């Protein structure tokens, strides 16, 4: 099946020689083609170029007129917790009144609050709620997403979350990657014996997750008040033994040593990074680990901001993701992430798009097939509403600029 998208005002982020990630000052570059076409064969990108160079002898099965709108590759959202039950607006009010994320967590709110709800929820209701969230993010331009477990806090509920993610994977047009986050918070009954909980993660949960092939990644919340570097190291090493690639939460609350542990274990990404100094930057520079910033969580919790400009100036790549979750970032809108990148982190729109497409694809091990418009890649892209240029996307913030979505070469019904 050959599909032609014609009359594209500007085709954004085309790559003749695809890269797996973009680093440092290269993040400021995005190649585009004005007055372009895009040719799809089945679920893959076959060709692209100037309308004037389109070969009129090609047999086209479906022609789509972009009507002089722009086309972008779909966003890749490499960090979400979008399988959850209920919501946490009560804590949101506590936060407005002055309690910190850590204080709320300490008194049994936060992640523990979501864990209680997940433990009580049926697999079916979790699946249905998550499906609705997937539909929401697809319509805002996301084409690939990582989803974490982590609100189970016991073996049974963690497996329940991961089975929901597996079902989503089988039934959604989105590309989905599952991340096992058994060590997200300490259940109350383990407050005085954290290592006993780590034992369960290591000896019970990881083998079961691997046996049912429920995840490709392993995550730990390595931070002050959560899991130590030693506990993190132990969990990651066991995960690796069972074929899970690390991708961790670190340095949201403090210089926790999490970056070093991530790099030592060849993590695919190290996420949050509100606290990051020269040592951490050096460490990341010598690694394959993608530094990932979560601007939605920093915005929602009113946290200090990761020094994105300094990181880029040092030559690092940056990925950005939504962190969609009920506690610290109740939104999966990647268009807003691009706006936050520009407004709060002083990144250019070009840098922001690289961070939310090719680099975030890398952070899910997907950048060979996703994250740009390149021949042979999966045809995940969107046609915008009438907008004048790329810069307008983050500038005109807060509304959905996506008009039509294509996933695996097929149009998604809006
Ligand atoms: O990435 N930092 C840890 N985990 C999530 C928050 C989860 C929650 O509060 O429910 C995050 O921000
Ligand atoms: Fe998170």
Tab-separated table of C-alpha atoms and ligand atoms in Angstrom:
chain	number	residue	atom	x	y	z
A	1	UNK	CA	0.000	0.000	0.000
A	2	UNK	CA	1.512	3.293	-1.110
A	3	UNK	CA	0.323	6.525	0.508
A	4	UNK	CA	1.332	9.952	-0.705
A	5	UNK	CA	1.155	13.039	1.512
A	6	UNK	CA	1.323	15.979	-0.899
A	7	UNK	CA	1.435	19.765	-0.674
A	8	UNK	CA	3.316	19.908	2.632
A	9	UNK	CA	4.227	23.494	3.461
A	10	UNK	CA	7.321	22.345	5.357
A	11	UNK	CA	8.433	18.799	6.138
A	12	UNK	CA	10.292	19.003	9.422
A	13	UNK	CA	13.254	16.973	10.634
A	14	UNK	CA	14.206	15.080	7.535
A	15	UNK	CA	17.403	13.050	7.728
A	16	UNK	CA	19.377	11.823	4.718
A	17	UNK	CA	21.945	10.184	6.992
A	18	UNK	CA	20.057	9.250	10.133
A	19	UNK	CA	21.788	9.699	13.470
A	20	UNK	CA	20.911	7.779	16.624
A	21	UNK	CA	21.072	10.963	18.750
A	22	UNK	CA	22.095	14.613	18.484
A	23	UNK	CA	24.538	16.165	20.924
A	24	UNK	CA	25.681	19.624	21.994
A	25	UNK	CA	25.485	22.367	19.400
A	26	UNK	CA	24.116	19.938	16.782
A	27	UNK	CA	20.896	20.027	18.784
A	28	UNK	CA	20.307	23.476	17.301
A	29	UNK	CA	20.001	22.056	13.784
A	30	UNK	CA	16.854	20.664	12.200
A	31	UNK	CA	16.694	20.002	8.494
A	32	UNK	CA	13.430	20.787	6.720
A	33	UNK	CA	12.101	20.743	3.144
A	34	UNK	CA	9.748	23.456	1.937
A	35	UNK	CA	6.890	22.537	-0.403
A	36	UNK	CA	7.402	18.827	0.109
A	37	UNK	CA	5.887	15.385	-0.372
A	38	UNK	CA	6.167	12.310	1.828
A	39	UNK	CA	5.746	8.814	0.438
A	40	UNK	CA	4.762	5.875	2.653
A	41	UNK	CA	4.880	2.179	1.856
A	42	UNK	CA	2.787	0.166	4.320
A	43	UNK	CA	4.066	1.226	7.743
A	44	UNK	CA	7.395	2.735	6.613
A	45	UNK	CA	8.657	5.974	5.121
A	46	UNK	CA	9.654	5.243	1.523
A	47	UNK	CA	10.726	8.631	0.218
A	48	UNK	CA	10.405	12.394	0.632
A	49	UNK	CA	11.463	15.492	-1.210
A	50	UNK	CA	10.345	18.628	-3.010
A	51	UNK	CA	6.904	18.480	-4.634
A	52	UNK	CA	8.533	19.529	-7.913
A	53	UNK	CA	10.674	16.367	-7.836
A	54	UNK	CA	7.828	13.923	-7.206
A	55	UNK	CA	7.894	11.065	-9.721
A	56	UNK	CA	4.468	11.078	-11.371
A	57	UNK	CA	4.808	7.465	-12.560
A	58	UNK	CA	4.536	5.985	-9.067
A	59	UNK	CA	1.309	4.066	-8.499
A	60	UNK	CA	-0.356	5.681	-5.492
A	61	UNK	CA	-3.075	3.869	-3.520
A	62	UNK	CA	-4.020	6.754	-1.263
A	63	UNK	CA	-3.384	10.444	-1.714
A	64	UNK	CA	-3.588	12.814	1.247
A	65	UNK	CA	-3.539	16.553	0.621
A	66	UNK	CA	-1.736	18.329	3.475
A	67	UNK	CA	-3.217	21.586	2.117
A	68	UNK	CA	-0.096	23.574	2.768
A	69	UNK	CA	0.179	22.563	6.437
A	70	UNK	CA	3.358	21.425	8.141
A	71	UNK	CA	4.378	17.816	8.838
A	72	UNK	CA	6.441	16.776	11.874
A	73	UNK	CA	7.684	13.366	13.024
A	74	UNK	CA	5.641	12.181	16.014
A	75	UNK	CA	6.891	12.968	19.489
A	76	UNK	CA	8.642	10.199	21.385
A	77	UNK	CA	7.754	10.303	25.064
A	78	UNK	CA	10.453	8.307	26.827
A	79	UNK	CA	9.264	8.627	30.437
A	80	UNK	CA	5.680	8.162	31.630
A	81	UNK	CA	3.734	6.495	34.415
A	82	UNK	CA	0.445	6.612	32.554
A	83	UNK	CA	-1.023	3.415	33.953
A	84	UNK	CA	-2.555	4.626	37.202
A	85	UNK	CA	-5.829	4.674	39.042
A	86	UNK	CA	-7.727	7.702	40.322
A	87	UNK	CA	-6.119	11.114	40.679
A	88	UNK	CA	-4.302	13.153	43.328
A	89	UNK	CA	-5.761	16.646	43.219
A	90	UNK	CA	-6.004	16.703	47.031
A	91	UNK	CA	-2.192	16.607	47.255
A	92	UNK	CA	-2.103	19.281	44.625
A	93	UNK	CA	-3.983	21.534	47.028
A	94	UNK	CA	-1.585	20.531	49.860
A	95	UNK	CA	1.243	21.574	47.588
A	96	UNK	CA	-0.385	24.921	46.883
A	97	UNK	CA	-0.620	25.394	50.644
A	98	UNK	CA	3.103	24.840	50.973
A	99	UNK	CA	3.884	21.166	51.531
A	100	UNK	CA	6.786	19.806	49.502
A	101	UNK	CA	6.746	16.628	47.369
A	102	UNK	CA	9.032	14.995	49.937
A	103	UNK	CA	6.825	16.016	52.883
A	104	UNK	CA	3.731	14.635	51.174
A	105	UNK	CA	5.577	11.377	50.431
A	106	UNK	CA	6.806	11.096	54.040
A	107	UNK	CA	3.309	11.132	55.491
A	108	UNK	CA	2.120	8.327	53.199
A	109	UNK	CA	0.796	10.450	50.339
A	110	UNK	CA	2.343	10.623	46.922
A	111	UNK	CA	3.349	7.347	45.322
A	112	UNK	CA	1.911	5.361	48.270
A	113	UNK	CA	-1.441	6.982	47.642
A	114	UNK	CA	-1.431	5.824	43.998
A	115	UNK	CA	-0.195	2.382	45.096
A	116	UNK	CA	-3.217	1.893	47.333
A	117	UNK	CA	-5.536	2.766	44.446
A	118	UNK	CA	-3.715	0.431	42.021
A	119	UNK	CA	-3.848	-2.450	44.478
A	120	UNK	CA	-7.629	-2.063	44.665
A	121	UNK	CA	-8.227	-1.528	40.927
A	122	UNK	CA	-9.102	-4.296	38.481
A	123	UNK	CA	-6.859	-4.994	35.522
A	124	UNK	CA	-9.762	-4.138	33.238
A	125	UNK	CA	-10.359	-0.673	34.717
A	126	UNK	CA	-6.625	0.112	34.651
A	127	UNK	CA	-6.530	-0.903	31.007
A	128	UNK	CA	-9.533	1.238	30.082
A	129	UNK	CA	-8.223	4.310	31.908
A	130	UNK	CA	-4.816	3.954	30.279
A	131	UNK	CA	-6.383	3.493	26.830
A	132	UNK	CA	-8.104	6.861	27.225
A	133	UNK	CA	-4.791	8.492	28.135
A	134	UNK	CA	-3.142	6.910	25.114
A	135	UNK	CA	-5.890	8.242	22.883
A	136	UNK	CA	-5.340	11.689	24.404
A	137	UNK	CA	-1.581	11.722	23.785
A	138	UNK	CA	-1.900	10.317	20.253
A	139	UNK	CA	-4.164	13.231	19.375
A	140	UNK	CA	-1.500	15.622	20.686
A	141	UNK	CA	1.178	14.124	18.458
A	142	UNK	CA	2.881	11.354	20.411
A	143	UNK	CA	3.881	8.284	18.383
A	144	UNK	CA	5.993	6.269	20.805
A	145	UNK	CA	5.836	6.060	24.565
A	146	UNK	CA	7.564	4.344	27.452
A	147	UNK	CA	5.286	3.304	30.324
A	148	UNK	CA	6.558	2.367	33.786
A	149	UNK	CA	5.105	0.156	36.446
A	150	UNK	CA	5.905	1.332	39.969
A	151	UNK	CA	2.574	1.967	41.649
A	152	UNK	CA	2.214	-1.703	42.587
A	153	UNK	CA	4.745	-1.844	45.425
A	154	UNK	CA	4.098	-5.560	45.770
A	155	UNK	CA	4.741	-8.401	43.363
A	156	UNK	CA	1.150	-9.058	42.451
A	157	UNK	CA	0.267	-5.439	41.717
A	158	UNK	CA	3.482	-4.787	39.822
A	159	UNK	CA	2.723	-7.765	37.594
A	160	UNK	CA	-0.822	-6.480	37.180
A	161	UNK	CA	0.464	-3.104	35.961
A	162	UNK	CA	2.927	-4.735	33.575
A	163	UNK	CA	0.261	-7.022	32.127
A	164	UNK	CA	-1.864	-3.946	31.470
A	165	UNK	CA	1.080	-2.377	29.643
A	166	UNK	CA	1.517	-5.573	27.631
A	167	UNK	CA	-2.140	-5.459	26.565
A	168	UNK	CA	-1.815	-1.796	25.614
A	169	UNK	CA	1.194	-2.723	23.508
A	170	UNK	CA	-0.736	-5.427	21.695
A	171	UNK	CA	-3.755	-3.248	20.987
A	172	UNK	CA	-2.495	0.301	20.464
A	173	UNK	CA	-1.068	1.781	17.251
A	174	UNK	CA	1.509	3.544	19.432
A	175	UNK	CA	4.947	2.016	19.815
A	176	UNK	CA	5.105	1.168	23.528
A	177	UNK	CA	8.069	0.182	25.705
A	178	UNK	CA	7.562	-1.241	29.198
A	179	UNK	CA	9.769	-0.298	32.137
A	180	UNK	CA	9.719	-2.259	35.409
A	181	UNK	CA	9.969	0.230	38.299
A	182	UNK	CA	9.595	-2.097	41.272
A	183	UNK	CA	11.643	0.248	43.471
A	184	UNK	CA	9.616	3.459	43.157
A	185	UNK	CA	8.899	3.994	46.870
A	186	UNK	CA	9.140	2.019	50.083
A	187	UNK	CA	5.827	0.534	51.226
A	188	UNK	CA	5.017	1.788	54.762
A	189	UNK	CA	5.571	-1.651	56.303
A	190	UNK	CA	9.168	-1.639	55.023
A	191	UNK	CA	10.097	1.803	56.338
A	192	UNK	CA	12.387	0.269	58.974
A	193	UNK	CA	13.769	-2.488	56.779
A	194	UNK	CA	14.276	-1.098	53.277
A	195	UNK	CA	16.710	-3.840	52.307
A	196	UNK	CA	14.038	-6.446	52.916
A	197	UNK	CA	11.937	-4.726	50.254
A	198	UNK	CA	14.932	-4.579	47.903
A	199	UNK	CA	15.309	-8.340	48.486
A	200	UNK	CA	11.764	-8.838	47.190
A	201	UNK	CA	12.418	-6.686	44.114
A	202	UNK	CA	15.639	-8.571	43.392
A	203	UNK	CA	14.711	-12.137	44.275
A	204	UNK	CA	11.028	-12.255	43.475
A	205	UNK	CA	9.857	-9.486	41.191
A	206	UNK	CA	12.695	-9.322	38.639
A	207	UNK	CA	12.709	-13.079	37.902
A	208	UNK	CA	8.921	-13.065	37.466
A	209	UNK	CA	8.928	-9.997	35.226
A	210	UNK	CA	11.607	-11.599	33.066
A	211	UNK	CA	9.867	-14.980	32.963
A	212	UNK	CA	6.700	-13.442	31.509
A	213	UNK	CA	8.726	-11.039	29.273
A	214	UNK	CA	6.796	-8.123	30.721
A	215	UNK	CA	9.430	-5.381	30.399
A	216	UNK	CA	12.488	-4.356	28.435
A	217	UNK	CA	13.787	-1.799	30.921
A	218	UNK	CA	14.419	-1.591	34.653
A	219	UNK	CA	14.078	1.576	36.693
A	220	UNK	CA	14.758	2.705	40.286
A	221	UNK	CA	13.877	6.000	41.985
A	222	UNK	CA	17.421	6.655	43.191
A	223	UNK	CA	17.162	9.773	45.318
A	224	UNK	CA	17.177	11.301	48.771
A	225	UNK	CA	14.279	9.803	50.739
A	226	UNK	CA	13.789	6.965	48.243
A	227	UNK	CA	16.442	4.369	47.250
A	228	UNK	CA	20.178	4.642	47.927
A	229	UNK	CA	22.865	4.217	45.287
A	230	UNK	CA	23.828	0.914	46.853
A	231	UNK	CA	20.279	-0.430	46.667
A	232	UNK	CA	19.930	0.952	43.140
A	233	UNK	CA	23.139	-0.730	42.023
A	234	UNK	CA	21.979	-4.042	43.401
A	235	UNK	CA	18.613	-3.848	41.637
A	236	UNK	CA	20.098	-2.718	38.321
A	237	UNK	CA	22.702	-5.484	38.312
A	238	UNK	CA	20.038	-8.106	38.900
A	239	UNK	CA	17.895	-6.511	36.144
A	240	UNK	CA	20.807	-6.669	33.718
A	241	UNK	CA	21.321	-10.319	34.597
A	242	UNK	CA	17.722	-10.914	33.547
A	243	UNK	CA	18.046	-8.977	30.290
A	244	UNK	CA	16.552	-5.646	31.421
A	245	UNK	CA	18.345	-2.433	30.393
A	246	UNK	CA	18.538	0.236	33.136
A	247	UNK	CA	16.830	3.613	32.739
A	248	UNK	CA	16.619	5.396	36.049
A	249	UNK	CA	15.167	8.323	38.018
A	250	UNK	CA	17.965	10.289	39.683
A	251	UNK	CA	18.966	13.654	41.130
A	252	UNK	CA	15.498	15.148	41.461
A	253	UNK	CA	15.907	15.900	45.179
A	254	UNK	CA	19.675	15.999	45.576
A	255	UNK	CA	23.090	15.161	44.156
A	256	UNK	CA	22.273	11.561	44.959
A	257	UNK	CA	25.094	9.764	43.143
A	258	UNK	CA	22.411	8.376	40.849
A	259	UNK	CA	24.047	9.670	37.679
A	260	UNK	CA	27.251	7.779	38.449
A	261	UNK	CA	25.343	4.571	39.218
A	262	UNK	CA	23.336	4.944	36.002
A	263	UNK	CA	26.482	5.362	33.907
A	264	UNK	CA	28.310	2.539	35.676
A	265	UNK	CA	25.452	0.250	34.737
A	266	UNK	CA	25.299	1.573	31.157
A	267	UNK	CA	21.789	2.946	31.642
A	268	UNK	CA	20.002	3.966	28.469
A	269	UNK	CA	18.842	7.141	30.171
A	270	UNK	CA	19.095	8.985	33.448
A	271	UNK	CA	16.027	11.082	34.123
A	272	UNK	CA	15.091	14.230	36.113
A	273	UNK	CA	18.554	15.755	36.785
A	274	UNK	CA	17.418	18.905	38.577
A	275	UNK	CA	20.618	18.472	40.607
A	276	UNK	CA	23.604	18.132	38.327
A	277	UNK	CA	27.136	19.453	38.714
A	278	UNK	CA	30.418	19.329	36.814
A	279	UNK	CA	31.162	15.753	37.949
A	280	UNK	CA	27.810	14.490	36.695
A	281	UNK	CA	28.233	16.264	33.349
A	282	UNK	CA	31.720	14.761	32.937
A	283	UNK	CA	30.394	11.365	33.832
A	284	UNK	CA	27.533	11.575	31.306
A	285	UNK	CA	29.872	12.844	28.582
A	286	UNK	CA	31.831	9.610	28.741
A	287	UNK	CA	28.753	7.411	28.498
A	288	UNK	CA	25.973	6.054	26.272
A	289	UNK	CA	23.399	7.318	28.783
A	290	UNK	CA	20.876	9.896	27.550
A	291	UNK	CA	20.395	12.741	30.066
A	292	UNK	CA	16.644	13.250	30.201
A	293	UNK	CA	14.902	16.308	31.595
A	294	UNK	CA	11.244	16.230	32.640
A	295	UNK	CA	10.036	19.833	32.330
A	296	UNK	CA	6.419	18.987	33.216
A	297	UNK	CA	7.382	17.684	36.674
A	298	UNK	CA	9.667	20.657	37.365
A	299	UNK	CA	6.855	23.011	36.329
A	300	UNK	CA	4.124	21.245	38.294
A	301	UNK	CA	6.215	20.886	41.465
A	302	UNK	CA	7.768	24.312	41.000
A	303	UNK	CA	11.244	22.796	41.302
A	304	UNK	CA	14.638	24.118	40.398
A	305	UNK	CA	15.386	23.640	36.695
A	306	UNK	CA	18.055	21.423	35.186
A	307	UNK	CA	20.817	23.540	33.620
A	308	UNK	CA	19.969	22.592	30.045
A	309	UNK	CA	22.085	25.347	28.442
A	310	UNK	CA	25.156	24.321	30.387
A	311	UNK	CA	24.587	20.685	29.502
A	312	UNK	CA	24.247	21.457	25.794
A	313	UNK	CA	27.278	23.768	25.888
A	314	UNK	CA	29.326	20.937	27.374
A	315	UNK	CA	28.445	18.761	24.378
A	316	UNK	CA	25.807	16.568	25.998
A	317	UNK	CA	22.633	15.471	24.242
A	318	UNK	CA	19.343	16.150	26.041
A	319	UNK	CA	16.078	14.267	25.784
A	320	UNK	CA	12.834	15.578	27.194
A	321	UNK	CA	9.742	13.622	28.187
A	322	UNK	CA	6.386	14.312	29.803
A	323	UNK	CA	6.683	12.169	32.966
A	324	UNK	CA	2.882	11.807	32.637
A	325	UNK	CA	1.791	10.663	36.137
A	326	UNK	CA	-0.884	11.572	38.698
A	327	UNK	CA	1.473	13.112	41.268
A	328	UNK	CA	4.106	15.279	39.679
A	329	UNK	CA	3.029	15.739	36.077
A	330	UNK	CA	-0.622	15.069	35.269
A	331	UNK	CA	-0.238	15.749	31.556
A	332	UNK	CA	1.186	13.877	28.605
A	333	UNK	CA	1.097	16.890	26.284
A	334	UNK	CA	4.454	16.921	24.505
A	335	UNK	CA	3.639	20.198	22.753
A	336	UNK	CA	3.672	21.792	26.199
A	337	UNK	CA	7.036	20.126	26.899
A	338	UNK	CA	8.418	21.866	23.806
A	339	UNK	CA	7.056	25.195	25.091
A	340	UNK	CA	8.543	24.601	28.564
A	341	UNK	CA	11.875	23.712	26.939
A	342	UNK	CA	11.936	27.064	25.179
A	343	UNK	CA	10.467	29.286	27.891
A	344	UNK	CA	11.957	27.788	31.063
A	345	UNK	CA	15.140	26.106	29.848
A	346	UNK	CA	16.017	28.702	27.191
A	347	UNK	CA	16.301	26.092	24.497
A	348	UNK	CA	15.605	27.026	20.891
A	349	UNK	CA	12.603	25.376	19.206
A	350	UNK	CA	15.064	23.316	17.131
A	351	UNK	CA	16.764	22.028	20.287
A	352	UNK	CA	13.389	21.360	21.879
A	353	UNK	CA	12.186	19.291	18.902
A	354	UNK	CA	15.407	17.275	18.850
A	355	UNK	CA	14.991	16.651	22.580
A	356	UNK	CA	11.404	15.391	22.191
A	357	UNK	CA	11.872	13.285	19.058
A	358	UNK	CA	15.215	11.764	18.077
A	359	UNK	CA	16.881	12.000	21.510
A	360	UNK	CA	13.842	10.751	23.375
A	361	UNK	CA	13.582	7.931	20.805
A	362	UNK	CA	17.187	7.053	21.715
A	363	UNK	CA	16.144	6.978	25.377
A	364	UNK	CA	13.751	4.130	24.484
A	365	UNK	CA	16.189	2.358	22.169
A	366	UNK	CA	14.002	3.372	19.237
A	367	UNK	CA	16.029	5.972	17.389
A	368	UNK	CA	16.836	3.652	14.477
A	369	UNK	CA	13.121	3.421	13.655
A	370	UNK	CA	11.538	6.539	15.189
A	371	UNK	CA	12.190	10.199	15.948
A	372	UNK	CA	12.722	11.704	12.486
A	373	UNK	CA	11.609	11.575	8.862
A	374	UNK	CA	14.072	9.167	7.274
A	375	UNK	CA	13.763	6.417	4.676
A	376	UNK	CA	12.881	3.072	6.231
A	377	UNK	CA	11.708	4.526	9.549
A	378	UNK	CA	8.229	3.810	10.895
A	379	UNK	CA	5.746	6.272	9.368
A	380	UNK	CA	4.679	8.048	12.565
A	381	UNK	CA	3.981	11.719	11.924
A	382	UNK	CA	1.346	14.422	12.184
A	383	UNK	CA	-0.043	17.138	9.959
A	384	UNK	CA	-0.532	20.437	11.785
A	385	UNK	CA	-3.386	22.884	11.743
A	386	UNK	CA	-2.497	25.941	9.643
A	387	UNK	CA	0.586	27.410	11.344
A	388	UNK	CA	3.236	29.671	9.824
A	389	UNK	CA	6.432	27.891	10.920
A	390	UNK	CA	8.154	25.549	13.376
A	391	UNK	CA	8.715	28.289	15.948
A	392	UNK	CA	4.977	28.869	16.173
A	393	UNK	CA	4.506	25.430	17.785
A	394	UNK	CA	6.044	26.327	21.188
A	395	UNK	CA	5.092	29.996	20.874
A	396	UNK	CA	1.332	29.497	20.583
A	397	UNK	CA	1.304	27.316	23.675
A	398	UNK	CA	-1.537	25.521	25.413
A	399	UNK	CA	-3.653	24.528	22.408
A	400	UNK	CA	-3.427	21.466	20.223
A	401	UNK	CA	-1.800	22.338	16.901
A	402	UNK	CA	-2.073	18.754	15.601
A	403	UNK	CA	-4.727	18.221	12.940
A	404	UNK	CA	-4.193	14.707	11.526
A	405	UNK	CA	-2.137	11.849	12.939
A	406	UNK	CA	-0.533	8.926	11.083
A	407	UNK	CA	0.823	5.934	12.992
A	408	UNK	CA	2.479	2.998	11.220
A	409	UNK	CA	1.459	4.674	7.966
A	410	UNK	CA	-2.256	4.662	8.800
A	411	UNK	CA	-4.401	7.641	9.694
A	412	UNK	CA	-5.660	7.652	13.290
A	413	UNK	CA	-9.225	8.786	13.618
A	414	UNK	CA	-9.407	12.030	15.588
B	1	LIG	O1	8.934	10.832	37.869
B	1	LIG	N1	10.039	10.837	40.782
B	1	LIG	C1	9.446	9.775	40.898
B	1	LIG	N2	8.370	9.343	40.254
B	1	LIG	C2	7.464	10.143	39.534
B	1	LIG	C3	6.405	10.690	40.385
B	1	LIG	C4	5.428	9.699	40.742
B	1	LIG	C5	4.315	10.191	41.603
B	1	LIG	O2	4.426	11.194	42.348
B	1	LIG	O3	3.290	9.545	41.508
B	1	LIG	C6	8.196	11.214	38.771
B	1	LIG	O4	8.061	12.405	39.003
B	2	LIG	FE1	8.982	9.486	36.684
